[in-house]
Amino acid sequence: MTFRTNRFGRRDEQLCLGGKNQPQARHVSDTDWQRQLEAGIRAVEQQRGGEAAGHLEAAVRQAPQSREARYWLANARRLNGQPAGAESLLVQLLAEQPGDENAAFALAYLLREQGQTGKAAEALLSLARHQRHNLTCLLKVSGFLRDSHQATAAISTMNMALQLAPADAGLHFRVARLHQSLGQFEPALDHYRNALDADPGLGGAWLNLAQLQRFESRENADWQRIQLAAQSSLGPEADMCLAFARGKALDDLGSWGDAWQAFVRGNRLRHQAQPWDRSGWHRQRDTALQPVAASHARQLRPARGGRQPVYIMGMLRSGTTLLEQLLDRHERITGRGELNFLSHLATRHGPAHALSSAERSAIADELWTHLQLDGPGDHIYIDKNPLNFRFVGFLLTVMPEAKILHLSRDGRDSCLSCFCQLFQHADAGFANRLDDLEDYYAGYRSIMSFWQDQAPERIHSLAYEDLVTAPAATLKTVLEFLGLEWTASMDSSQQHARAVRTASSWQARQPVHQASVARWQHYRQHAPEFFDALAATDRRYASDGENGS
């Protein structure tokens, strides 16, 4: 997959074969060669790998020096599950012409599919050096590196791009996001300021200018800049982002009534642009509660190769990023951030219990490949996408070795935090209206309660409040569930350089604190019925052993 990033920061997915737009310059005039080549290209584009390979092997035999024929044959071998043969051809093409963009990307996608993200990054960094004056290519390289968890390499590529267009607001925004993911907040803030100097309508820059710092005084220059910008309209996107930015700053300053009004405005604008489909959510909730799937998902079994996948789940803004970051200190645990592969595969394949054993095994292999990447085989790898709770049954069925850490939090705090956060993805559209938030939260609790009853040996529940008030004791219970012992590395408070690309990128880098516990009390008077309903939901499910009100 490749991703386009719009001005607000949302990622739009595109399927990519790895260079299907390879220029088709003819080097041989033989009619039969052209026929074989064109038939092979059509077959590759239609995903008919076996047929494609036959035509393209014939074309290469007739014209072994043709770059076009070898390039498409590499794609055919990739389709046929022959990565070594495909890699050999692509490496050969790049040795002859290091600046071949299509061959380099085809090789990078091939390597990433096998979990070799380091080698993929090397291939594209080499391409960037040869295409350092091609802005479009540099942006594609940076995007691939970012999505391959190679943020430092992506920054290096973006700096090349900024040399070509030093006043481009979009470039400053992108490199700021990369610095932000690595916890490099000062350079991130500088680039956001540069972006706004060039384009005040860049909404995401206003939002992150507020998110990456704590406002202690109204004399703060960024706060004054936000206030000034909010006095006039800069366009729908910027107005929405400024509303959330003002709300966050006012919350820092203790002006909770004004903050609430700012959040209400921002959420209203967001809901107008992206309404929530509550009926669709109800269908998804009902699917997740199918008893027929439960018998397939109860038993935890070891997998071949000793692989150890772990999924952290919960309501959005429940502390899943914090839990992952704390566990990542252990030398045997590697956090991979929020991945979308489980959601993608569950949506594509449907009910897991209806799949054959071979199909389930293939899905498990794909999930593990994207978790492990090129890391050591004896590590525990974590996907901390909280919304994976929607696919618990699918996961436990296709991956009998998977374990789940369910992190719950007082619903009043987690849902308030959702309402105060501008999410990028449509899956979080429930957060923009209080009634949708209340409904979604109740559905989430019902799903996790159901699966906790069905597969208790595979799901370990813990409370956010325990994690921040007694982190060591709480983490020890988690490590015991994962089959690990406490080590000296868990006592370290040192931040590491692994990227955090979620809305919690700033909070996750701060020391563990209790300041957000019972934060909802500042806002109770503005929505008492909402907070009371969430407390009632928590009481209803308190018997699960999770945190209740």
Tab-separated table of C-alpha atoms in Angstrom, residues 4-12 146 169-171 173-174 176-177 180 192 195-196 199-209 211 235-245 266-267 269-271 273-274 418 420-429 432 501-503:
chain	number	residue	atom	x	y	z
A	4	ARG	CA	-1.302	10.161	0.148
A	5	THR	CA	-1.318	12.700	2.959
A	6	ASN	CA	-3.755	15.569	2.610
A	7	ARG	CA	-3.339	18.958	4.239
A	8	PHE	CA	-5.094	17.916	7.422
A	9	GLY	CA	-2.925	14.823	7.715
A	10	ARG	CA	-5.370	12.032	6.822
A	11	ARG	CA	-3.852	9.102	4.973
A	12	ASP	CA	-5.712	7.888	1.878
A	146	ARG	CA	7.301	6.833	7.070
A	169	ALA	CA	4.135	24.874	3.700
A	170	GLY	CA	3.215	21.270	2.955
A	171	LEU	CA	6.844	20.135	3.157
A	173	PHE	CA	4.123	20.190	7.751
A	174	ARG	CA	5.273	16.735	6.700
A	176	ALA	CA	7.172	18.391	11.400
A	177	ARG	CA	4.959	15.304	11.664
A	180	GLN	CA	6.785	14.789	16.226
A	192	TYR	CA	4.771	23.984	12.099
A	195	ALA	CA	4.288	26.070	7.620
A	196	LEU	CA	1.832	28.612	9.034
A	199	ASP	CA	0.046	29.115	4.600
A	200	PRO	CA	-2.157	30.186	7.543
A	201	GLY	CA	-4.936	27.975	6.198
A	202	LEU	CA	-3.017	24.785	6.975
A	203	GLY	CA	-5.339	23.474	9.675
A	204	GLY	CA	-3.272	20.561	10.963
A	205	ALA	CA	-0.378	22.889	11.754
A	206	TRP	CA	-2.588	24.973	14.082
A	207	LEU	CA	-3.790	21.838	15.813
A	208	ASN	CA	-0.315	20.422	16.417
A	209	LEU	CA	1.066	23.794	17.446
A	211	GLN	CA	-0.916	19.716	20.986
A	235	GLY	CA	-11.557	28.191	5.711
A	236	PRO	CA	-13.593	25.224	7.031
A	237	GLU	CA	-10.632	22.965	7.771
A	238	ALA	CA	-8.519	25.605	9.473
A	239	ASP	CA	-11.502	26.918	11.465
A	240	MET	CA	-12.207	23.415	12.750
A	241	CYS	CA	-8.580	22.790	13.699
A	242	LEU	CA	-8.292	26.194	15.359
A	243	ALA	CA	-11.338	25.425	17.482
A	244	PHE	CA	-9.702	22.266	18.821
A	245	ALA	CA	-6.372	24.074	19.235
A	266	GLY	CA	-14.846	22.081	16.644
A	267	ASN	CA	-16.859	18.877	16.956
A	269	LEU	CA	-17.729	21.451	12.290
A	270	ARG	CA	-16.171	17.996	12.160
A	271	HIS	CA	-19.548	16.244	12.295
A	273	ALA	CA	-17.919	17.358	7.307
A	274	GLN	CA	-18.007	13.690	8.329
A	418	CYS	CA	-12.224	11.677	22.677
A	420	CYS	CA	-11.495	17.004	22.993
A	421	GLN	CA	-9.433	15.319	20.274
A	422	LEU	CA	-9.686	15.894	16.525
A	423	PHE	CA	-9.245	12.429	15.010
A	424	GLN	CA	-8.169	11.977	11.422
A	425	HIS	CA	-9.881	8.700	10.568
A	426	ALA	CA	-13.552	8.198	9.752
A	427	ASP	CA	-13.645	5.244	12.186
A	428	ALA	CA	-13.547	7.800	15.009
A	429	GLY	CA	-16.483	9.836	13.736
A	432	ASN	CA	-17.989	14.345	17.465
A	501	ARG	CA	2.323	8.371	15.154
A	502	THR	CA	-0.895	8.658	17.129
A	503	ALA	CA	-2.785	11.524	18.739
